[in-house]
CSV table of C-alpha atoms in Angstrom, one decimal:
chain,number,residue,atom,x,y,z
A,1,MET,CA,137.3,122.7,106.7
A,2,ALA,CA,134.3,121.4,108.6
A,3,LEU,CA,133.5,122.8,112.0
A,4,SER,CA,133.8,120.3,114.8
A,5,LEU,CA,130.5,118.8,116.1
A,6,PHE,CA,131.5,118.4,119.7
A,7,THR,CA,133.9,119.0,122.6
A,8,ALA,CA,135.0,116.5,125.1
A,9,GLU,CA,138.0,116.1,127.4
A,10,ALA,CA,139.0,112.6,126.3
A,11,PRO,CA,137.7,109.5,124.6
A,12,GLY,CA,134.9,107.9,126.5
A,13,LEU,CA,134.0,111.0,128.3
A,14,PRO,CA,130.8,113.1,127.9
A,15,ALA,CA,130.7,115.3,125.0
A,16,ARG,CA,128.9,118.6,124.4
A,17,LEU,CA,127.5,119.2,121.1
A,18,LEU,CA,128.4,122.5,119.5
A,19,ALA,CA,125.4,124.4,118.0
A,20,LEU,CA,124.3,127.9,117.1
A,21,ARG,CA,121.4,129.8,118.6
A,22,GLU,CA,119.3,132.4,117.0
A,23,PRO,CA,119.2,135.1,119.7
A,24,GLU,CA,115.6,136.3,119.1
A,25,THR,CA,113.8,133.0,118.7
A,26,GLY,CA,116.2,130.7,120.4
A,27,ALA,CA,116.1,128.4,117.4
A,28,LEU,CA,119.0,126.0,117.3
A,29,THR,CA,121.2,125.0,114.4
A,30,PHE,CA,123.0,121.7,114.7
A,31,PRO,CA,125.5,121.0,113.4
A,32,ARG,CA,126.7,124.5,113.4
A,33,SER,CA,127.6,126.0,110.1
A,34,ALA,CA,128.7,129.1,108.3
A,35,PHE,CA,125.6,129.0,106.2
A,36,GLY,CA,122.9,130.4,108.6
A,37,CYS,CA,120.1,129.3,110.8
A,38,THR,CA,118.2,126.5,109.5
A,39,THR,CA,114.9,127.7,111.0
A,40,THR,CA,115.0,131.4,110.5
A,41,GLY,CA,117.5,131.9,107.7
A,42,ARG,CA,119.5,134.4,109.6
A,43,PRO,CA,123.2,134.6,108.6
A,44,ALA,CA,125.6,132.7,110.9
A,45,ALA,CA,127.2,135.9,112.0
A,46,ALA,CA,124.0,136.9,113.7
A,47,LEU,CA,123.9,133.6,115.7
A,48,GLU,CA,125.5,132.8,119.0
A,49,PRO,CA,127.6,129.7,119.7
A,50,VAL,CA,126.1,127.4,122.3
A,51,ALA,CA,127.2,124.0,123.7
A,52,LEU,CA,124.4,121.5,124.1
A,53,SER,CA,124.4,119.0,126.9
A,54,GLY,CA,124.8,115.9,124.8
A,55,ARG,CA,121.8,114.3,126.6
A,56,ALA,CA,119.3,112.8,124.3
A,57,THR,CA,116.2,110.5,124.2
A,58,VAL,CA,115.8,107.6,121.7
A,59,LEU,CA,112.9,108.1,119.4
A,60,ALA,CA,113.7,104.9,117.5
A,61,CYS,CA,116.8,102.5,117.4
A,62,ILE,CA,117.6,99.8,114.8
A,63,THR,CA,120.5,97.6,114.0
A,64,LEU,CA,122.0,97.9,110.5
A,65,HIS,CA,122.8,94.4,109.2
A,66,GLN,CA,124.5,95.0,105.9
A,67,PRO,CA,127.7,96.8,105.0
A,68,VAL,CA,126.0,99.6,103.1
A,69,LEU,CA,128.4,102.3,103.9
A,70,PRO,CA,132.3,102.2,104.0
A,71,GLY,CA,133.5,102.6,107.7
A,72,LEU,CA,130.3,101.4,109.2
A,73,ALA,CA,130.8,97.8,110.0
A,74,PRO,CA,127.6,95.8,110.8
A,75,PRO,CA,126.1,95.1,113.1
A,76,VAL,CA,125.8,98.6,114.3
A,77,ARG,CA,123.1,100.3,116.2
A,78,LEU,CA,121.7,103.6,114.9
A,79,ALA,CA,119.2,105.8,116.5
A,80,GLU,CA,116.9,108.8,115.8
A,81,LEU,CA,117.4,110.9,118.8
A,82,ARG,CA,115.9,114.0,120.3
A,83,LEU,CA,118.5,116.1,121.9
A,84,ALA,CA,117.5,117.5,125.4
A,85,GLU,CA,117.5,121.0,123.9
A,86,GLY,CA,115.2,120.0,121.0
A,87,PRO,CA,116.9,119.1,117.7
A,88,VAL,CA,116.4,115.7,116.2
A,89,VAL,CA,119.5,113.9,115.0
A,90,GLN,CA,120.6,110.5,114.0
A,91,GLY,CA,123.4,109.0,116.1
A,92,VAL,CA,125.4,105.8,116.5
A,93,ILE,CA,124.8,103.9,119.7
A,94,GLU,CA,128.0,102.8,121.5
A,95,GLY,CA,128.7,99.1,121.8
A,96,ALA,CA,126.7,96.0,121.0
A,97,GLY,CA,123.4,94.8,122.4
A,98,GLY,CA,119.7,95.0,121.5
A,99,ASP,CA,117.9,97.8,120.1
A,100,LEU,CA,117.1,100.5,122.6
A,101,PRO,CA,113.5,101.1,123.3
A,102,PRO,CA,112.0,104.5,122.6
A,103,GLY,CA,112.4,106.8,125.6
A,104,SER,CA,115.7,105.5,126.5
A,105,ALA,CA,118.2,108.1,127.7
A,106,VAL,CA,121.6,108.4,126.0
A,107,GLN,CA,124.6,110.6,126.5
A,108,ALA,CA,127.0,111.8,123.8
A,109,VAL,CA,130.6,110.7,124.4
A,110,MET,CA,133.8,111.0,122.4
A,111,ALA,CA,134.6,107.7,120.7
A,112,ALA,CA,137.8,105.9,121.2
A,113,ASP,CA,139.2,107.3,117.9
A,114,GLY,CA,139.0,110.7,119.4
A,115,VAL,CA,137.3,112.1,116.4
A,116,SER,CA,133.8,110.8,116.2
A,117,CYS,CA,130.9,110.9,118.7
A,118,LEU,CA,128.8,108.1,120.0
A,119,PHE,CA,125.8,107.9,122.2
A,120,ARG,CA,126.1,105.8,125.4
A,121,PRO,CA,123.0,104.3,127.1
A,122,VAL,CA,122.3,105.9,130.4
A,123,PRO,CA,121.0,103.4,133.0
A,124,PRO,CA,117.7,104.3,134.4
A,125,ALA,CA,118.0,106.1,137.7
B,1,MET,CA,96.9,123.6,86.2
B,2,ARG,CA,94.0,125.6,87.1
B,3,GLY,CA,93.7,128.7,84.8
B,4,LEU,CA,96.1,127.3,82.4
B,5,ARG,CA,95.7,125.4,79.1
B,6,PRO,CA,94.5,121.8,79.3
B,7,VAL,CA,97.3,119.2,79.1
B,8,ARG,CA,97.0,115.6,78.0
B,9,VAL,CA,99.3,112.6,77.9
B,10,VAL,CA,99.1,111.3,74.4
B,11,GLY,CA,102.0,108.8,74.3
B,12,ILE,CA,103.8,106.5,76.6
B,13,GLY,CA,106.8,104.2,76.2
B,14,MET,CA,109.0,102.2,78.5
B,15,HIS,CA,112.3,100.4,78.6
B,16,ARG,CA,112.0,97.6,81.1
B,17,TYR,CA,113.7,98.4,84.5
B,18,GLN,CA,116.6,96.0,85.0
B,19,PHE,CA,119.7,95.3,86.9
B,20,ALA,CA,122.9,97.1,85.8
B,21,SER,CA,124.0,96.2,82.3
B,22,GLU,CA,126.6,97.2,79.7
B,23,THR,CA,123.8,98.7,77.6
B,24,PRO,CA,124.6,102.4,76.9
B,25,PHE,CA,121.9,104.8,78.3
B,26,PRO,CA,121.0,106.2,74.8
B,27,ALA,CA,119.8,102.7,73.8
B,28,ILE,CA,117.7,102.5,76.9
B,29,GLY,CA,116.3,106.0,76.6
B,30,LEU,CA,115.6,105.9,72.9
B,31,ALA,CA,113.8,102.7,73.1
B,32,ALA,CA,111.4,104.3,75.5
B,33,LEU,CA,111.2,107.5,73.4
B,34,ARG,CA,110.5,105.6,70.1
B,35,ALA,CA,107.8,103.5,71.9
B,36,ALA,CA,106.2,106.8,73.1
B,37,LEU,CA,106.2,108.3,69.7
B,38,ASP,CA,104.7,105.1,68.2
B,39,ASP,CA,102.1,105.0,70.9
B,40,ALA,CA,101.1,108.6,70.3
B,41,GLY,CA,101.2,108.4,66.5
B,42,LEU,CA,103.6,111.3,66.4
B,43,ALA,CA,106.7,112.1,64.4
B,44,TRP,CA,109.7,113.3,66.3
B,45,PRO,CA,109.8,116.8,64.7
B,46,ALA,CA,106.4,117.4,66.3
B,47,VAL,CA,108.1,117.5,69.8
B,48,THR,CA,109.5,121.0,70.4
B,49,SER,CA,110.8,120.5,74.0
B,50,ALA,CA,112.3,117.6,75.9
B,51,CYS,CA,112.5,117.5,79.7
B,52,ILE,CA,115.0,114.8,80.7
B,53,GLY,CA,114.8,113.4,84.2
B,54,THR,CA,118.1,111.9,85.4
B,55,ALA,CA,120.1,111.6,88.6
B,56,THR,CA,123.1,109.7,87.7
B,57,LEU,CA,124.1,110.4,84.1
B,58,GLY,CA,125.9,113.7,84.4
B,59,MET,CA,125.7,116.8,82.3
B,60,ALA,CA,123.8,117.1,78.9
B,61,ALA,CA,122.4,113.6,78.9
B,62,GLY,CA,119.5,114.8,76.8
B,63,ARG,CA,121.4,116.1,74.0
B,64,VAL,CA,123.8,113.1,74.0
B,65,MET,CA,120.8,110.9,73.5
B,66,LEU,CA,118.4,112.9,71.5
B,67,ARG,CA,121.0,113.7,68.7
B,68,HIS,CA,120.4,110.2,67.5
B,69,MET,CA,116.8,111.2,66.7
B,70,GLY,CA,118.0,113.9,64.5
B,71,SER,CA,118.8,117.4,65.6
B,72,THR,CA,115.5,119.3,65.3
B,73,GLY,CA,116.5,122.4,67.3
B,74,LEU,CA,114.1,121.5,70.1
B,75,GLU,CA,114.5,122.9,73.6
B,76,VAL,CA,116.2,120.4,75.9
B,77,THR,CA,116.2,120.7,79.6
B,78,GLN,CA,117.8,118.3,82.1
B,79,VAL,CA,116.0,117.9,85.5
B,80,GLU,CA,117.6,116.3,88.6
B,81,ASN,CA,115.5,116.2,91.7
B,82,ALA,CA,116.7,112.9,93.3
B,83,SER,CA,114.0,110.2,93.4
B,84,ALA,CA,111.5,112.8,92.0
B,85,SER,CA,113.6,113.7,89.0
B,86,GLY,CA,111.2,112.1,86.6
B,87,SER,CA,108.1,113.6,88.3
B,88,SER,CA,109.7,116.9,88.2
B,89,ALA,CA,110.6,116.6,84.5
B,90,PHE,CA,107.0,115.5,83.9
B,91,ARG,CA,105.7,118.6,85.8
B,92,LEU,CA,108.0,120.9,83.7
B,93,ALA,CA,106.6,119.3,80.5
B,94,CYS,CA,103.0,119.8,81.6
B,95,LEU,CA,103.7,123.4,82.6
B,96,GLN,CA,105.5,124.0,79.3
B,97,VAL,CA,102.3,123.0,77.5
B,98,ALA,CA,99.9,124.5,79.9
B,99,SER,CA,101.6,127.9,79.8
B,100,GLY,CA,101.5,127.9,75.9
B,101,GLN,CA,105.3,127.8,75.6
B,102,HIS,CA,105.0,124.5,73.7
B,103,GLU,CA,102.4,122.3,72.0
B,104,VAL,CA,104.0,118.9,72.3
B,105,VAL,CA,106.7,118.2,75.0
B,106,LEU,CA,108.5,114.9,75.9
B,107,ALA,CA,109.2,114.0,79.5
B,108,LEU,CA,111.8,111.2,79.6
B,109,GLY,CA,113.6,109.6,82.5
B,110,VAL,CA,116.6,107.6,81.9
B,111,ASP,CA,119.3,106.3,84.4
B,112,LYS,CA,122.1,103.8,84.8
B,113,HIS,CA,123.0,102.6,88.3
B,114,GLY,CA,126.1,103.8,89.9
B,115,GLY,CA,126.7,107.5,89.1
B,116,ALA,CA,124.5,109.1,91.7
B,117,GLN,CA,126.2,111.5,94.1
B,118,ARG,CA,124.4,113.0,97.2
B,119,ALA,CA,124.9,116.7,97.6
B,120,ALA,CA,124.5,116.2,101.3
B,121,GLU,CA,127.8,114.4,101.3
B,122,ARG,CA,129.5,117.6,99.9
B,123,ASP,CA,127.9,120.3,102.0
B,124,GLY,CA,131.1,120.5,104.2
B,125,LEU,CA,129.1,119.8,107.4
B,126,PRO,CA,129.9,116.8,109.6
B,127,ARG,CA,127.3,114.4,110.7
B,128,LEU,CA,127.0,112.5,114.1
B,129,SER,CA,126.1,109.4,112.1
B,130,PRO,CA,127.7,108.5,108.8
B,131,ALA,CA,124.3,107.0,107.8
B,132,ALA,CA,122.4,110.3,108.5
B,133,ASP,CA,121.6,110.9,104.9
B,134,LEU,CA,121.0,107.3,103.9
B,135,PRO,CA,117.4,106.6,103.0
B,136,LEU,CA,117.6,102.9,103.9
B,137,VAL,CA,118.5,103.9,107.5
B,138,GLN,CA,116.2,106.8,107.7
B,139,PHE,CA,113.2,104.7,106.7
B,140,ALA,CA,114.2,101.7,108.9
B,141,LEU,CA,114.2,104.1,111.8
B,142,LEU,CA,110.8,105.4,110.7
B,143,ALA,CA,109.5,101.9,110.3
B,144,ARG,CA,110.6,101.1,113.8
B,145,ALA,CA,109.1,104.1,115.3
B,146,TRP,CA,105.9,103.6,113.4
B,147,ARG,CA,105.7,100.0,114.6
B,148,GLU,CA,106.0,101.1,118.1
B,149,SER,CA,103.7,104.1,118.0
B,150,HIS,CA,101.0,102.8,115.6
B,151,GLY,CA,101.0,99.1,116.2
B,152,VAL,CA,102.1,98.2,112.7
B,153,THR,CA,103.4,94.6,112.6
B,154,LEU,CA,106.2,92.9,110.7
B,155,ALA,CA,103.6,91.1,108.7
B,156,ASP,CA,101.8,94.4,107.9
B,157,MET,CA,104.9,95.7,106.4
B,158,ALA,CA,105.7,92.5,104.6
B,159,ARG,CA,102.2,92.5,103.0
B,160,VAL,CA,103.1,95.7,101.0
B,161,ALA,CA,106.0,93.7,99.5
B,162,VAL,CA,103.8,90.7,98.8
B,163,LYS,CA,101.2,92.8,97.0
B,164,ASN,CA,103.8,94.8,95.0
B,165,HIS,CA,106.0,91.9,94.0
B,166,GLY,CA,102.7,90.3,92.8
B,167,ASN,CA,101.7,93.3,90.8
B,168,ALA,CA,105.3,93.5,89.4
B,169,ALA,CA,105.1,89.9,88.3
B,170,ARG,CA,102.3,90.9,86.0
B,171,ASN,CA,104.1,93.9,84.6
B,172,PRO,CA,106.5,93.4,81.7
B,173,PHE,CA,108.4,96.5,82.4
B,174,ALA,CA,109.2,95.5,86.0
B,175,GLN,CA,112.7,94.6,87.4
B,176,PHE,CA,111.2,91.9,89.5
B,177,ARG,CA,108.9,89.5,87.9
B,178,LYS,CA,108.3,86.9,90.6
B,179,PRO,CA,105.4,86.7,93.1
B,180,ARG,CA,106.6,86.4,96.7
B,181,THR,CA,104.8,84.9,99.8
B,182,LEU,CA,104.6,86.5,103.1
B,183,GLU,CA,106.9,83.8,104.4
B,184,GLN,CA,109.5,84.5,101.7
B,185,VAL,CA,109.4,88.3,102.4
B,186,LEU,CA,109.8,87.9,106.1
B,187,ALA,CA,112.6,85.3,105.7
B,188,SER,CA,114.7,87.3,103.2
B,189,ALA,CA,117.9,88.7,104.3
B,190,PRO,CA,117.7,91.4,107.1
B,191,VAL,CA,119.0,94.7,105.8
B,192,ALA,CA,118.3,97.4,108.4
B,193,GLY,CA,116.1,97.2,111.4
B,194,ASP,CA,112.9,95.4,110.4
B,195,LEU,CA,113.3,95.9,106.6
B,196,THR,CA,114.3,92.7,104.9
B,197,ALA,CA,115.7,92.6,101.4
B,198,LEU,CA,112.4,92.0,99.7
B,199,GLN,CA,111.0,95.0,101.4
B,200,CYS,CA,113.6,97.3,99.7
B,201,CYS,CA,113.4,98.5,96.2
B,202,PRO,CA,116.1,97.3,93.8
B,203,ARG,CA,118.4,99.8,92.1
B,204,GLY,CA,119.1,99.4,88.4
B,205,GLU,CA,118.6,101.1,85.0
B,206,GLY,CA,115.7,101.8,82.7
B,207,ALA,CA,113.7,104.4,81.0
B,208,ALA,CA,110.3,105.9,80.7
B,209,ALA,CA,108.9,108.4,78.3
B,210,VAL,CA,105.6,110.2,78.1
B,211,ILE,CA,104.5,112.8,75.6
B,212,VAL,CA,102.2,115.6,76.6
B,213,ALA,CA,100.2,117.8,74.2
B,214,SER,CA,97.8,120.7,74.1
B,215,GLU,CA,94.2,120.6,72.7
B,216,ASP,CA,95.3,122.3,69.6
B,217,SER,CA,98.0,119.9,68.8
B,218,ILE,CA,95.8,116.9,69.4
B,219,ALA,CA,93.4,118.2,66.8
B,220,ARG,CA,96.3,119.4,64.5
B,221,PHE,CA,98.1,116.0,64.4
B,222,GLY,CA,94.9,113.9,64.4
B,223,LEU,CA,95.9,112.1,67.6
B,224,GLU,CA,93.6,109.6,69.1
B,225,ARG,CA,91.6,111.6,71.7
B,226,ARG,CA,90.0,108.6,73.2
B,227,ARG,CA,93.4,107.5,74.5
B,228,ALA,CA,94.6,110.9,75.7
B,229,ILE,CA,94.6,111.2,79.4
B,230,ARG,CA,94.1,114.6,81.0
B,231,VAL,CA,96.6,115.9,83.7
B,232,LEU,CA,94.2,117.6,86.2
B,233,SER,CA,96.9,118.9,88.6
B,234,SER,CA,100.6,119.3,89.2
B,235,HIS,CA,102.0,120.2,92.6
B,236,ALA,CA,105.6,120.4,94.0
B,237,SER,CA,106.8,121.3,97.4
B,238,SER,CA,109.5,120.6,99.9
B,239,ASP,CA,109.8,120.1,103.8
B,240,HIS,CA,108.7,122.8,106.1
B,241,SER,CA,110.9,123.7,108.9
B,242,GLY,CA,111.6,121.0,111.4
B,243,ALA,CA,110.5,118.3,109.0
B,244,GLU,CA,113.9,117.5,107.4
B,245,THR,CA,114.2,113.9,108.8
B,246,ALA,CA,112.3,110.8,107.5
B,247,PHE,CA,110.0,111.4,110.5
B,248,GLY,CA,109.0,114.8,109.1
B,249,VAL,CA,108.4,113.5,105.6
B,250,VAL,CA,105.1,112.1,106.7
B,251,GLU,CA,103.7,115.7,107.1
B,252,THR,CA,105.4,116.7,103.9
B,253,VAL,CA,103.5,114.0,102.0
B,254,ARG,CA,100.2,114.8,103.8
B,255,ARG,CA,100.4,118.4,102.7
B,256,SER,CA,101.6,117.5,99.3
B,257,GLY,CA,98.9,115.1,98.7
B,258,ALA,CA,96.2,117.3,100.0
B,259,ALA,CA,97.4,120.2,97.8
B,260,THR,CA,97.7,118.0,94.7
B,261,LEU,CA,94.1,116.6,95.1
B,262,ALA,CA,92.7,120.1,96.0
B,263,ALA,CA,94.3,121.5,92.8
B,264,ALA,CA,92.5,118.8,90.9
B,265,GLY,CA,89.1,119.4,92.6
B,266,ILE,CA,88.9,116.0,93.9
B,267,GLY,CA,89.3,114.0,97.2
B,268,PRO,CA,91.1,110.8,98.0
B,269,GLN,CA,87.8,109.0,97.9
B,270,ASP,CA,87.8,109.8,94.1
B,271,LEU,CA,91.0,108.0,93.3
B,272,ASP,CA,91.0,104.5,91.6
B,273,ILE,CA,94.8,104.2,91.5
B,274,VAL,CA,97.7,105.6,93.4
B,275,GLU,CA,101.2,105.2,92.4
B,276,LEU,CA,103.5,106.2,95.4
B,277,HIS,CA,107.1,106.1,96.6
B,278,ASP,CA,107.4,102.7,98.2
B,279,ALA,CA,111.2,102.5,98.2
B,280,PHE,CA,110.7,100.7,101.5
B,281,SER,CA,107.6,98.8,102.5
B,282,ILE,CA,106.7,101.0,105.5
B,283,GLU,CA,106.4,104.0,103.2
B,284,GLU,CA,103.3,102.6,101.4
B,285,ILE,CA,101.5,102.2,104.7
B,286,ILE,CA,102.4,105.6,106.0
B,287,TYR,CA,102.0,107.6,102.8
B,288,ALA,CA,98.7,105.9,101.8
B,289,GLU,CA,97.3,107.1,105.2
B,290,ALA,CA,98.9,110.6,104.8
B,291,LEU,CA,97.3,110.8,101.3
B,292,GLY,CA,93.9,110.1,102.9
B,293,LEU,CA,93.3,106.7,101.2
B,294,CYS,CA,92.2,105.5,104.6
B,295,PRO,CA,91.8,106.8,108.2
B,296,PRO,CA,95.1,107.1,110.1
B,297,GLY,CA,96.1,103.6,111.5
B,298,ALA,CA,93.9,101.8,109.0
B,299,GLY,CA,96.5,101.0,106.4
B,300,PRO,CA,97.4,97.6,107.7
B,301,ALA,CA,93.8,96.6,107.7
B,302,ARG,CA,93.5,97.7,104.1
B,303,LEU,CA,96.3,95.5,103.3
B,304,ARG,CA,94.9,92.5,105.0
B,305,ASP,CA,91.5,92.9,103.4
B,306,GLY,CA,92.9,93.5,100.0
B,307,SER,CA,91.5,96.9,99.4
B,308,TRP,CA,94.7,98.1,97.8
B,309,GLU,CA,94.9,95.1,95.4
B,310,ILE,CA,94.1,95.5,91.8
B,311,GLY,CA,90.4,94.7,91.6
B,312,GLY,CA,90.3,94.2,95.3
B,313,GLY,CA,88.7,97.3,96.4
B,314,ARG,CA,88.3,101.0,95.8
B,315,CYS,CA,91.8,102.1,95.1
B,316,ALA,CA,94.7,100.0,93.7
B,317,VAL,CA,97.9,101.2,95.3
B,318,ASN,CA,101.1,100.6,93.1
B,319,PRO,CA,99.6,98.4,90.5
B,320,SER,CA,102.9,98.6,88.5
B,321,GLY,CA,104.5,96.8,91.4
B,322,GLY,CA,105.8,100.1,92.8
B,323,LEU,CA,109.4,100.8,93.5
B,324,ILE,CA,109.7,97.6,95.4
B,325,GLY,CA,108.6,95.5,92.6
B,326,MET,CA,109.0,97.5,89.3
B,327,GLY,CA,112.2,99.0,90.5
B,328,HIS,CA,113.6,102.5,91.2
B,329,PRO,CA,116.2,103.6,88.6
B,330,LEU,CA,115.7,107.2,89.8
B,331,GLY,CA,115.2,109.3,86.7
B,332,PRO,CA,112.6,107.0,85.1
B,333,THR,CA,110.7,106.3,88.2
B,334,GLY,CA,108.2,109.2,88.4
B,335,ILE,CA,107.6,109.1,84.7
B,336,GLY,CA,107.1,105.3,84.8
B,337,GLN,CA,104.4,105.9,87.4
B,338,VAL,CA,102.6,108.2,84.9
B,339,ALA,CA,103.0,105.7,82.1
B,340,GLU,CA,101.5,103.0,84.2
B,341,ILE,CA,98.6,105.3,85.2
B,342,VAL,CA,98.0,106.3,81.6
B,343,ARG,CA,98.0,102.6,80.7
B,344,GLN,CA,95.5,101.9,83.4
B,345,LEU,CA,93.2,104.7,82.7
B,346,ARG,CA,93.1,103.7,79.0
B,347,GLY,CA,92.1,100.2,80.0
B,348,GLU,CA,95.2,98.9,78.4
B,349,ALA,CA,97.1,97.3,81.4
B,350,GLU,CA,96.7,93.8,80.2
B,351,GLY,CA,96.9,91.2,83.0
B,352,ARG,CA,96.9,93.9,85.8
B,353,GLN,CA,94.0,96.2,84.9
B,354,GLN,CA,92.2,98.0,87.7
B,355,PRO,CA,88.6,97.6,86.7
B,356,GLY,CA,86.9,100.9,85.8
B,357,ALA,CA,89.9,103.0,86.6
B,358,ARG,CA,89.1,106.8,85.9
B,359,THR,CA,91.2,109.0,88.2
B,360,ALA,CA,94.6,108.4,89.6
B,361,LEU,CA,97.4,110.1,91.6
B,362,ALA,CA,101.1,109.8,90.9
B,363,HIS,CA,103.0,110.8,94.0
B,364,MET,CA,106.8,110.8,94.6
B,365,ILE,CA,109.2,112.0,97.2
B,366,GLY,CA,112.9,112.7,96.7
B,367,LEU,CA,115.8,113.1,99.1
B,368,GLY,CA,115.8,116.2,101.1
B,369,PHE,CA,112.7,115.9,101.2
B,370,VAL,CA,110.8,117.1,98.1
B,371,ALA,CA,107.4,116.0,97.1
B,372,VAL,CA,105.7,116.0,93.6
B,373,GLY,CA,102.2,115.0,92.8
B,374,HIS,CA,100.0,114.7,89.7
B,375,VAL,CA,96.4,113.8,89.3
B,376,LEU,CA,95.4,112.3,85.9
B,377,GLN,CA,91.9,111.4,84.7
B,378,ARG,CA,90.2,109.7,81.9
B,379,GLU,CA,87.5,111.9,80.4
B,380,ASN,CA,85.6,109.4,78.4
B,381,ALA,CA,84.5,105.8,78.5
B,382,ALA,CA,87.4,103.2,78.3
């Protein structure tokens, strides 16, 4: 069974992403797995669990216009994100609207289905 | 290939890339194989090893197909390496000859659309995005990032498709045979981000075959040496740590290209032709720059001034029509690149010949990412 990606108290609330950290180098593995560190190759047993903030910055954001995947109904916004702690991931942006410009801040939140994780735009301070 | 025996491509054969049909894969693959044998002037028993590139057919496709040529006892190996399956099969064939394991080896790519499975969907790990491993989305994101960071315009991207659809229109083995205007490319259906339908490669089926041979076998079988094209280098690699996204593939291509050219003892300025992985239009701009065909950021200008057209400048990029125009049936794609290059270097690419072509690079990437490059060169006057 797959390890969960995140933890959150309820749908719509901020999510913390569950990762593994290599204690000597600090290298992060996300998503966490039983296979080992994706940077150093150390076995998972040697890694320590860590909860990431869920904060991220948009590197690029697009709208998918065609139904190329089951369960991903267009239009849907997808983004390449750099998590605050470093790893780069692809995420689904919550809601409708235009593509987010690079540098936009987003926060991981639990989706309404209680299972998946979306990224919510954070208004500029 | 340095330090190993010389290897030459002595025969090429194609089955046109096409949309999915009811034609069984052996019919498609054997058509390419028989064409390659005819082209080389070889009989089937001369081939002592077959490297079959396929990503969709399942186990033992080689034997299922090749038994219809008569079972000669040859070595048969199936190679799957995503989009680079054919390139990897060709590399194995070259190494088998170069190492002295075999004298005459077939590399054949064949695939039908619909059977591909991505291992990334079965690794037991969840993803934040269901599209995380989908190349269309990965490269649409890369396109957007590149536009914003490098000033590439929508028209720049579309010009890749215009050029490659135009080349494919002149290639009888291409899936798409219709020239397209800039307006048509830009106005075609939006797919993902800035990528429109005509900027995305079609999927389909097809086959490509090449036969490689040693010096000794060229002499022994009396093959036409003038038409034999030397394989100068073969290089394969994968991502370095931290480069596993489409954003990181740029560095993977840069390193792979540099290593492939260095192994051949040449530089990018020596290339007359490059066939590269343009599954999505943005890739050609990014990879051509990463391979050193122009300074970083100069790709769009090269497209605008026609430098990468056939006969339009120093180096023709994707004269076959590339993946966008010729098609991308997976297993055949990398071998089809080699077949196109051999045809060009022989001076036999009727209707789309790059004038005076002598040296060429075939470069593919595959999911993950992996990268495979080959340099081929004509050694005598065309």
